[in-house]
CSV table of C-alpha atoms in Angstrom, one decimal:
chain,number,residue,atom,x,y,z
A,95,MET,CA,-0.2,0.0,-0.4
A,96,ASN,CA,2.6,2.3,0.8
A,97,LYS,CA,4.7,1.2,-2.5
A,98,SER,CA,0.8,2.5,-4.2
A,99,LEU,CA,0.9,5.6,-2.9
A,100,ILE,CA,4.6,6.6,-3.3
A,101,ALA,CA,4.5,5.5,-6.5
A,102,GLY,CA,1.4,7.1,-7.0
A,103,ALA,CA,2.7,10.4,-5.7
A,104,SER,CA,6.1,10.3,-7.9
A,105,LEU,CA,4.2,10.3,-10.9
A,106,ILE,CA,2.4,13.5,-9.2
A,107,VAL,CA,5.2,14.8,-8.6
A,108,LEU,CA,7.4,14.4,-11.5
A,109,ALA,CA,4.0,15.1,-14.1
A,110,GLY,CA,4.0,18.8,-12.2
A,111,SER,CA,7.8,19.4,-13.6
A,112,VAL,CA,7.0,18.9,-17.4
A,113,HIS,CA,3.8,20.5,-16.9
A,114,ALA,CA,6.3,23.4,-15.3
A,115,GLN,CA,8.7,22.7,-18.3
A,116,SER,CA,6.3,23.5,-20.7
A,117,SER,CA,3.4,26.5,-22.1
A,118,VAL,CA,1.3,27.6,-24.1
A,119,THR,CA,0.5,30.8,-23.7
A,120,LEU,CA,-3.2,33.1,-25.3
A,121,TYR,CA,-2.4,36.5,-27.0
A,122,GLY,CA,-4.4,39.3,-28.5
A,123,LEU,CA,-4.8,43.0,-29.2
A,124,ILE,CA,-7.7,44.6,-30.9
A,125,ASP,CA,-7.8,48.1,-31.7
A,126,ALA,CA,-11.0,49.9,-32.9
A,127,GLY,CA,-11.7,53.9,-34.2
A,128,LEU,CA,-13.8,56.1,-35.7
A,129,THR,CA,-11.7,57.6,-38.4
A,130,TYR,CA,-12.6,60.9,-40.2
A,131,THR,CA,-11.4,61.1,-43.7
A,132,ASN,CA,-11.8,64.4,-46.4
A,133,SER,CA,-12.3,63.8,-49.2
A,134,GLN,CA,-12.4,59.7,-50.8
A,135,ILE,CA,-12.7,58.9,-54.3
A,136,THR,CA,-16.7,56.8,-53.9
A,137,GLY,CA,-16.7,55.0,-57.2
A,138,THR,CA,-15.2,55.5,-60.4
A,139,GLY,CA,-15.0,59.0,-62.6
A,140,SER,CA,-17.2,60.5,-59.4
A,141,GLY,CA,-16.0,62.6,-57.5
A,142,GLY,CA,-14.4,62.5,-53.7
A,143,HIS,CA,-16.4,62.8,-50.6
A,144,SER,CA,-15.8,62.9,-46.7
A,145,ASN,CA,-16.2,60.1,-44.5
A,146,TRP,CA,-17.4,58.8,-40.9
A,147,GLN,CA,-16.4,54.8,-40.1
A,148,MET,CA,-15.5,52.6,-37.5
A,149,THR,CA,-12.0,51.4,-38.2
A,150,SER,CA,-10.3,48.2,-36.5
A,151,GLY,CA,-6.1,48.8,-36.5
A,152,SER,CA,-5.6,52.1,-37.1
A,153,VAL,CA,-2.7,51.7,-35.3
A,154,GLN,CA,-1.7,47.8,-35.0
A,155,TYR,CA,-3.8,45.4,-37.1
A,156,SER,CA,-6.1,43.7,-34.2
A,157,ARG,CA,-4.9,39.7,-33.7
A,158,TRP,CA,-4.9,37.2,-31.6
A,159,GLY,CA,-2.4,33.9,-31.4
A,160,LEU,CA,-0.9,31.0,-29.9
A,161,ARG,CA,2.9,31.1,-28.3
A,162,GLY,CA,4.1,28.2,-26.5
A,163,ALA,CA,7.7,26.7,-25.7
A,164,GLU,CA,9.0,23.5,-24.4
A,165,ASP,CA,12.9,23.2,-22.6
A,166,LEU,CA,14.3,20.6,-23.7
A,167,GLY,CA,17.3,20.3,-21.7
A,168,GLY,CA,20.5,22.4,-22.7
A,169,GLY,CA,19.7,25.5,-23.1
A,170,ILE,CA,16.8,24.5,-26.0
A,171,LYS,CA,13.4,24.8,-26.1
A,172,ALA,CA,11.0,24.3,-29.4
A,173,ILE,CA,8.7,26.3,-29.8
A,174,PHE,CA,5.4,27.6,-31.8
A,175,THR,CA,3.9,30.7,-33.1
A,176,LEU,CA,0.1,31.4,-34.1
A,177,GLU,CA,-1.2,34.5,-34.5
A,178,ASN,CA,-4.8,34.9,-36.4
A,179,GLY,CA,-5.9,38.9,-37.9
A,180,PHE,CA,-9.0,39.9,-38.0
A,181,ASN,CA,-11.7,42.7,-38.3
A,182,VAL,CA,-12.9,44.0,-34.9
A,183,ASN,CA,-15.7,46.0,-36.6
A,184,ASN,CA,-18.0,42.5,-38.0
A,185,GLY,CA,-15.3,39.6,-36.6
A,186,GLN,CA,-13.9,38.5,-39.8
A,187,PHE,CA,-10.4,37.0,-40.7
A,188,SER,CA,-7.8,39.9,-42.4
A,189,SER,CA,-7.2,37.3,-45.0
A,190,SER,CA,-10.1,35.1,-46.9
A,191,ASN,CA,-8.5,32.1,-47.6
A,192,ARG,CA,-6.2,31.3,-43.7
A,193,ILE,CA,-6.6,30.9,-40.4
A,194,PHE,CA,-3.5,32.2,-39.3
A,195,ASN,CA,-2.3,34.5,-42.1
A,196,ARG,CA,-0.1,36.7,-39.8
A,197,GLU,CA,2.1,34.2,-38.5
A,198,ALA,CA,2.5,30.0,-38.4
A,199,TYR,CA,5.9,28.7,-38.0
A,200,VAL,CA,7.5,25.9,-35.8
A,201,GLY,CA,11.0,25.1,-34.8
A,202,LEU,CA,14.4,25.6,-31.9
A,203,SER,CA,15.7,28.1,-29.9
A,204,SER,CA,19.0,28.2,-28.1
A,205,ARG,CA,19.9,30.4,-25.7
A,206,ASP,CA,24.4,30.2,-27.0
A,207,PHE,CA,22.6,29.2,-31.0
A,208,GLY,CA,20.0,31.4,-31.8
A,209,THR,CA,16.1,30.2,-33.5
A,210,LEU,CA,15.5,28.7,-36.3
A,211,THR,CA,12.1,28.1,-37.5
A,212,LEU,CA,10.0,26.8,-40.3
A,213,GLY,CA,6.1,28.4,-41.4
A,214,ARG,CA,5.3,31.5,-42.2
A,215,GLN,CA,6.9,34.0,-41.1
A,216,THR,CA,8.3,37.7,-41.0
A,217,ASP,CA,11.2,39.7,-43.3
A,218,ASP,CA,14.1,41.4,-41.9
A,219,MET,CA,12.9,44.3,-42.8
A,220,VAL,CA,9.5,43.5,-40.3
A,221,ASP,CA,12.2,42.7,-38.2
A,222,PHE,CA,14.9,45.1,-37.7
A,223,VAL,CA,14.2,48.1,-39.9
A,224,ALA,CA,10.8,48.6,-38.8
A,225,PRO,CA,10.5,49.5,-35.0
A,226,LEU,CA,13.0,52.5,-35.8
A,227,SER,CA,10.2,54.3,-38.0
A,228,MET,CA,6.8,54.8,-36.4
A,229,THR,CA,4.7,52.8,-38.8
A,230,GLY,CA,6.2,49.9,-37.1
A,231,THR,CA,5.7,50.6,-33.7
A,232,GLN,CA,3.2,50.6,-31.2
A,233,TYR,CA,3.6,55.2,-31.4
A,234,GLY,CA,2.2,55.3,-34.8
A,235,GLY,CA,1.1,51.8,-37.2
A,236,THR,CA,-0.8,51.9,-39.8
A,237,HIS,CA,-1.7,55.4,-41.0
A,238,PHE,CA,2.1,56.4,-40.6
A,239,ALA,CA,3.4,54.1,-42.8
A,240,HIS,CA,5.2,54.9,-46.0
A,241,PRO,CA,2.8,54.8,-49.8
A,242,PHE,CA,1.6,51.5,-50.4
A,243,ASP,CA,3.4,50.4,-47.7
A,244,ILE,CA,5.7,49.6,-50.5
A,245,ASP,CA,8.5,48.9,-48.3
A,246,ASN,CA,6.5,46.0,-45.9
A,247,LEU,CA,7.8,48.4,-42.8
A,248,ASN,CA,3.4,47.8,-41.3
A,249,ASP,CA,3.8,44.4,-42.2
A,250,SER,CA,1.5,44.2,-44.8
A,251,PHE,CA,2.0,41.1,-46.2
A,252,GLN,CA,4.9,37.4,-45.1
A,253,ILE,CA,6.4,35.4,-46.6
A,254,ASN,CA,5.4,31.3,-47.1
A,255,ASN,CA,7.3,28.3,-46.8
A,256,SER,CA,10.4,30.0,-44.2
A,257,VAL,CA,13.0,29.6,-43.4
A,258,LYS,CA,14.2,32.1,-41.0
A,259,TYR,CA,17.5,32.3,-38.3
A,260,GLU,CA,17.8,35.3,-35.8
A,261,SER,CA,21.4,34.9,-33.7
A,262,PRO,CA,21.4,35.8,-29.8
A,263,VAL,CA,23.2,38.9,-28.8
A,264,TYR,CA,26.0,39.6,-28.9
A,265,ALA,CA,28.3,41.6,-27.7
A,266,GLY,CA,25.4,44.4,-28.7
A,267,PHE,CA,25.0,43.1,-31.9
A,268,LYS,CA,21.8,41.0,-34.0
A,269,PHE,CA,21.8,39.3,-37.2
A,270,GLY,CA,19.2,37.3,-39.7
A,271,ALA,CA,18.5,35.9,-42.5
A,272,LEU,CA,15.4,34.8,-44.5
A,273,TYR,CA,14.6,32.0,-47.5
A,274,GLY,CA,11.0,31.6,-48.9
A,275,PHE,CA,11.0,29.0,-51.3
A,276,SER,CA,9.2,28.9,-54.6
A,277,ASN,CA,8.2,24.4,-54.5
A,278,GLU,CA,7.4,24.4,-57.5
A,279,ALA,CA,9.1,21.9,-59.3
A,280,GLY,CA,11.3,23.4,-61.7
A,281,GLY,CA,10.5,26.9,-61.1
A,282,PHE,CA,13.1,27.3,-58.1
A,283,ALA,CA,12.6,30.8,-58.9
A,284,ASP,CA,9.7,31.7,-59.1
A,285,ASN,CA,8.1,33.0,-56.7
A,286,ARG,CA,11.1,32.8,-54.4
A,287,ALA,CA,12.1,35.3,-51.3
A,288,TYR,CA,15.0,36.2,-49.1
A,289,SER,CA,15.9,38.4,-47.3
A,290,VAL,CA,19.1,39.5,-44.9
A,291,GLY,CA,18.4,41.5,-41.9
A,292,MET,CA,21.3,43.3,-38.3
A,293,SER,CA,20.9,45.7,-35.2
A,294,TYR,CA,22.7,47.4,-33.0
A,295,ALA,CA,22.4,48.6,-29.7
A,296,TRP,CA,24.8,50.6,-27.0
A,297,GLY,CA,23.7,52.1,-24.5
A,298,PRO,CA,20.6,55.3,-26.1
A,299,LEU,CA,21.7,54.1,-29.8
A,300,ASN,CA,20.0,52.5,-32.2
A,301,PHE,CA,20.5,51.0,-35.3
A,302,GLY,CA,19.4,48.6,-38.3
A,303,ALA,CA,19.6,47.6,-41.8
A,304,GLY,CA,17.3,44.8,-43.9
A,305,TYR,CA,17.3,43.8,-47.4
A,306,LEU,CA,14.2,41.8,-48.8
A,307,HIS,CA,14.3,40.6,-52.5
A,308,LEU,CA,11.7,38.8,-54.0
A,309,ASN,CA,11.5,37.5,-57.1
A,310,SER,CA,8.5,36.1,-60.0
A,311,ALA,CA,8.9,34.0,-63.4
A,312,ALA,CA,5.9,34.5,-63.8
A,313,GLY,CA,5.4,35.7,-67.7
A,314,THR,CA,1.3,36.6,-66.4
A,315,PRO,CA,-0.7,37.6,-63.4
A,316,GLY,CA,-2.7,34.5,-64.4
A,317,GLN,CA,0.4,32.9,-63.9
A,318,VAL,CA,1.6,33.8,-60.7
A,319,ASN,CA,2.4,30.8,-58.4
A,320,THR,CA,0.2,30.8,-56.0
A,321,GLY,CA,1.4,27.9,-53.9
A,322,GLY,CA,5.5,30.4,-54.0
A,323,ALA,CA,6.8,32.4,-51.2
A,324,VAL,CA,4.5,35.9,-50.8
A,325,THR,CA,0.4,35.2,-52.0
A,326,ASP,CA,-1.4,38.3,-50.4
A,327,THR,CA,-3.7,40.0,-52.6
A,328,THR,CA,-1.4,43.1,-50.7
A,329,GLY,CA,0.0,46.7,-51.9
A,330,SER,CA,-3.8,46.6,-53.4
A,331,SER,CA,-3.5,50.0,-52.7
A,332,ILE,CA,-0.5,50.1,-56.0
A,333,GLN,CA,-2.3,47.6,-57.8
A,334,ALA,CA,-5.8,49.3,-57.9
A,335,LEU,CA,-3.8,52.6,-59.2
A,336,LEU,CA,-1.8,50.9,-61.8
A,337,SER,CA,-3.9,47.3,-62.7
A,338,PRO,CA,-6.7,47.3,-63.6
A,339,THR,CA,-7.1,43.5,-62.1
A,340,SER,CA,-5.9,42.0,-58.6
A,341,VAL,CA,-3.4,40.5,-59.0
A,342,PRO,CA,-0.7,38.6,-56.1
A,343,LEU,CA,2.1,40.9,-54.7
A,344,GLY,CA,4.4,38.9,-56.2
A,345,ALA,CA,3.5,39.0,-59.6
A,346,LEU,CA,4.1,42.8,-59.2
A,347,ALA,CA,6.7,43.0,-61.1
A,348,SER,CA,9.7,39.9,-62.2
A,349,ARG,CA,11.4,41.2,-59.6
A,350,GLN,CA,11.6,43.4,-56.6
A,351,GLN,CA,14.3,44.6,-54.6
A,352,THR,CA,13.8,46.6,-50.6
A,353,TRP,CA,16.6,47.5,-48.3
A,354,GLY,CA,17.1,50.3,-45.8
A,355,GLY,CA,18.4,51.3,-42.0
A,356,GLY,CA,17.1,52.9,-39.4
A,357,VAL,CA,18.7,55.4,-36.4
A,358,SER,CA,17.8,56.6,-33.8
A,359,TYR,CA,19.0,57.1,-30.3
A,360,ALA,CA,17.2,58.2,-27.1
A,361,ILE,CA,18.1,61.3,-25.2
A,362,GLY,CA,15.2,61.1,-21.9
A,363,PRO,CA,12.4,60.6,-22.1
A,364,ALA,CA,12.9,62.0,-26.2
A,365,VAL,CA,14.2,59.3,-28.2
A,366,ALA,CA,14.5,61.0,-32.2
A,367,GLY,CA,15.1,58.8,-35.1
A,368,PHE,CA,15.5,58.2,-38.8
A,369,VAL,CA,14.6,55.9,-41.8
A,370,TYR,CA,15.1,55.4,-45.5
A,371,SER,CA,14.2,52.4,-47.5
A,372,GLN,CA,14.5,52.0,-51.6
A,373,THR,CA,12.4,49.7,-53.7
A,374,ASN,CA,13.0,48.8,-56.6
A,375,LEU,CA,10.1,47.3,-58.8
A,376,THR,CA,11.5,45.9,-62.8
A,377,GLN,CA,9.4,44.7,-65.2
A,378,LEU,CA,6.2,46.1,-63.4
A,379,PHE,CA,2.8,44.2,-63.9
A,380,GLN,CA,4.9,42.8,-66.3
A,381,THR,CA,4.6,45.1,-68.3
A,382,GLY,CA,8.3,46.0,-68.6
A,383,LEU,CA,8.6,49.2,-67.0
A,384,SER,CA,10.3,49.5,-64.0
A,385,THR,CA,10.3,52.0,-61.8
A,386,HIS,CA,11.7,52.6,-57.5
A,387,PHE,CA,10.6,54.0,-54.9
A,388,GLN,CA,12.7,55.8,-52.0
A,389,ASN,CA,11.2,57.3,-48.8
A,390,PHE,CA,12.7,59.6,-46.3
A,391,GLU,CA,11.3,59.3,-42.1
A,392,GLY,CA,12.7,62.2,-39.3
A,393,ASN,CA,10.3,60.8,-36.7
A,394,VAL,CA,10.6,61.4,-32.8
A,395,ARG,CA,9.1,60.3,-29.8
A,396,TYR,CA,8.0,62.3,-25.8
A,397,ALA,CA,6.9,60.4,-22.8
A,398,LEU,CA,5.3,63.7,-21.1
A,399,THR,CA,4.2,61.3,-18.4
A,400,PRO,CA,4.0,58.1,-17.9
A,401,ALA,CA,0.6,57.9,-19.2
A,402,VAL,CA,1.3,60.3,-21.9
A,403,GLN,CA,2.9,59.7,-25.1
A,404,LEU,CA,3.5,62.2,-27.9
A,405,SER,CA,4.9,60.9,-31.0
A,406,GLY,CA,5.1,62.3,-35.4
A,407,ALA,CA,7.0,61.7,-38.4
A,408,TYR,CA,7.1,63.9,-41.2
A,409,THR,CA,8.4,61.3,-44.5
A,410,TYR,CA,9.1,62.6,-47.5
A,411,SER,CA,8.9,59.9,-50.9
A,412,ARG,CA,9.6,59.4,-54.6
A,413,ALA,CA,9.4,57.5,-57.4
A,414,GLY,CA,10.9,57.7,-60.5
A,415,GLY,CA,12.1,55.4,-63.7
A,416,SER,CA,9.6,54.7,-66.5
A,417,GLY,CA,7.5,53.0,-64.8
A,418,GLY,CA,7.0,56.3,-62.4
A,419,SER,CA,6.3,59.4,-65.5
A,420,GLY,CA,5.8,62.2,-63.6
A,421,SER,CA,7.8,62.2,-61.3
A,422,PRO,CA,6.2,62.1,-58.2
A,423,HIS,CA,6.4,62.6,-54.8
A,424,TRP,CA,4.7,62.6,-51.2
A,425,ASN,CA,5.4,64.4,-48.1
A,426,GLN,CA,3.3,63.6,-45.9
A,427,VAL,CA,3.0,64.1,-41.4
A,428,SER,CA,2.2,62.3,-39.2
A,429,ALA,CA,1.3,62.5,-35.4
A,430,MET,CA,0.0,60.4,-32.2
A,431,ALA,CA,-0.9,61.1,-28.8
A,432,ASP,CA,-1.5,58.4,-26.7
A,433,TYR,CA,-2.8,58.1,-22.1
A,434,SER,CA,-2.5,54.7,-20.9
A,435,PHE,CA,-4.8,54.0,-18.2
A,436,SER,CA,-2.8,50.6,-17.3
A,437,LYS,CA,-0.3,48.5,-19.4
A,438,ARG,CA,-2.7,46.4,-21.5
A,439,THR,CA,-5.3,49.1,-22.2
A,440,ASP,CA,-5.0,52.9,-23.6
A,441,LEU,CA,-6.6,55.6,-25.5
A,442,TYR,CA,-5.0,57.4,-28.6
A,443,LEU,CA,-5.8,60.2,-31.1
A,444,GLN,CA,-4.3,60.6,-34.0
A,445,SER,CA,-3.6,62.5,-37.4
A,446,THR,CA,-1.5,61.8,-41.1
A,447,TRP,CA,-1.9,64.5,-43.7
A,448,GLN,CA,-0.4,63.4,-47.2
A,449,GLY,CA,0.3,65.5,-50.3
A,450,LEU,CA,1.6,64.4,-53.6
A,451,SER,CA,2.8,66.4,-56.8
A,452,ALA,CA,3.3,64.9,-59.2
A,453,GLY,CA,2.9,64.5,-63.3
A,454,GLY,CA,0.0,65.4,-65.7
A,455,ASN,CA,0.4,61.6,-67.2
A,456,SER,CA,1.7,60.0,-63.6
A,457,PRO,CA,-0.7,57.4,-63.4
A,458,LEU,CA,-0.2,57.9,-59.2
A,459,GLY,CA,-2.0,61.4,-59.5
A,460,VAL,CA,-3.9,60.9,-56.1
A,461,ALA,CA,-3.0,60.9,-52.7
A,462,TRP,CA,-3.3,57.7,-50.9
A,463,ILE,CA,-3.0,57.0,-47.2
A,464,ASN,CA,-2.3,53.7,-46.0
A,465,GLY,CA,-5.2,52.6,-44.6
A,466,VAL,CA,-8.1,54.3,-45.2
A,467,SER,CA,-10.5,52.9,-47.8
A,468,ALA,CA,-10.7,54.5,-50.8
A,469,PRO,CA,-7.9,56.9,-52.4
A,470,SER,CA,-8.8,60.4,-53.1
A,471,SER,CA,-10.5,62.8,-55.9
A,472,THR,CA,-7.2,65.3,-55.0
A,473,ASN,CA,-3.6,65.1,-54.7
A,474,ASN,CA,-3.6,65.9,-50.8
A,475,GLN,CA,-5.6,63.6,-48.9
A,476,VAL,CA,-5.8,64.3,-44.7
A,477,GLU,CA,-6.8,61.2,-41.8
A,478,ALA,CA,-8.1,62.0,-38.1
A,479,THR,CA,-8.8,58.7,-36.3
A,480,VAL,CA,-10.0,58.5,-31.9
A,481,GLY,CA,-9.8,54.6,-31.0
A,482,VAL,CA,-9.1,52.7,-28.3
A,483,ARG,CA,-6.5,49.4,-28.1
A,484,HIS,CA,-6.5,46.5,-25.6
A,485,ARG,CA,-4.4,43.3,-25.2
A,486,PHE,CA,-4.6,40.7,-23.8
């Protein structure tokens, strides 16, 4: 009898020990607001109208996810993340054809050797450059993005079929690399992606740089490899302006190259930063035209009190090349004030103005703030949003 009791007690202790070495966490963020826009096109050929609307994710995309880890011993853990984006206005998935559209990966993590993961993941522009841009943080977000989010600093799309490595921090340095497979027999480069990045932190100084390369060898949009690395219908604003059809971003150009870097410096409660990015598009929409976009962003945030955060950004963007006739360029000014009720709940007020200058023959002839549902009928657009965020 005593042996049975001892054995049972041992099993209970062992089960508790095993359970303590693994964990699964449910987490999420809900961002809902009311947005005013001064001018939106309502239909083909129609003029612009002001709009009051409820919006989801004006600063950060609404999401929920599962994150897990199991301690395998020797400083090694098995890890996974499954993350879904959704529209809080109607409860629908933000992507109609996948449950975990934002991230879905599994892998191994070592405190000494870094992390290796496989699945659907963010690229190194998102990981290393976006944290230095206001659009890639909780202090600016969606409406602060550079025109069309062409550099993906607002994480508009993720990479399928990807293998990703991130190093530990060595004397302030960290680096990473990603490769997204095309998964196509006989078409190794047909809709593939690869990316590299690095960061350095030293006291109040932070620096980051990244590079992203996308390939699509399809001759026409209808031939795009839809099982490849990038299959989201994103960059929808530039597609709507430049092409009559909606095609996956992998078909935006036969080759898309994005690189950039940023730096920030903290002085007491203030942080100031600068970010540069450039995106080259070769054979845009398989037309033979090519273009490039450059973005120059200066930003600042200031903790007025422990509960009140002020932030702002100015971005100058320009396009050029045979696909950008008329040499369009954008000026964009964004500002945000945030009040935290607690660590998990805050109220924000933010606004963005965008002005566009373009030649009369440019297809990019109207302003369009990222995250606003339709472009302006003119070369200026203003939005203002009051919203609430809750994290769990």
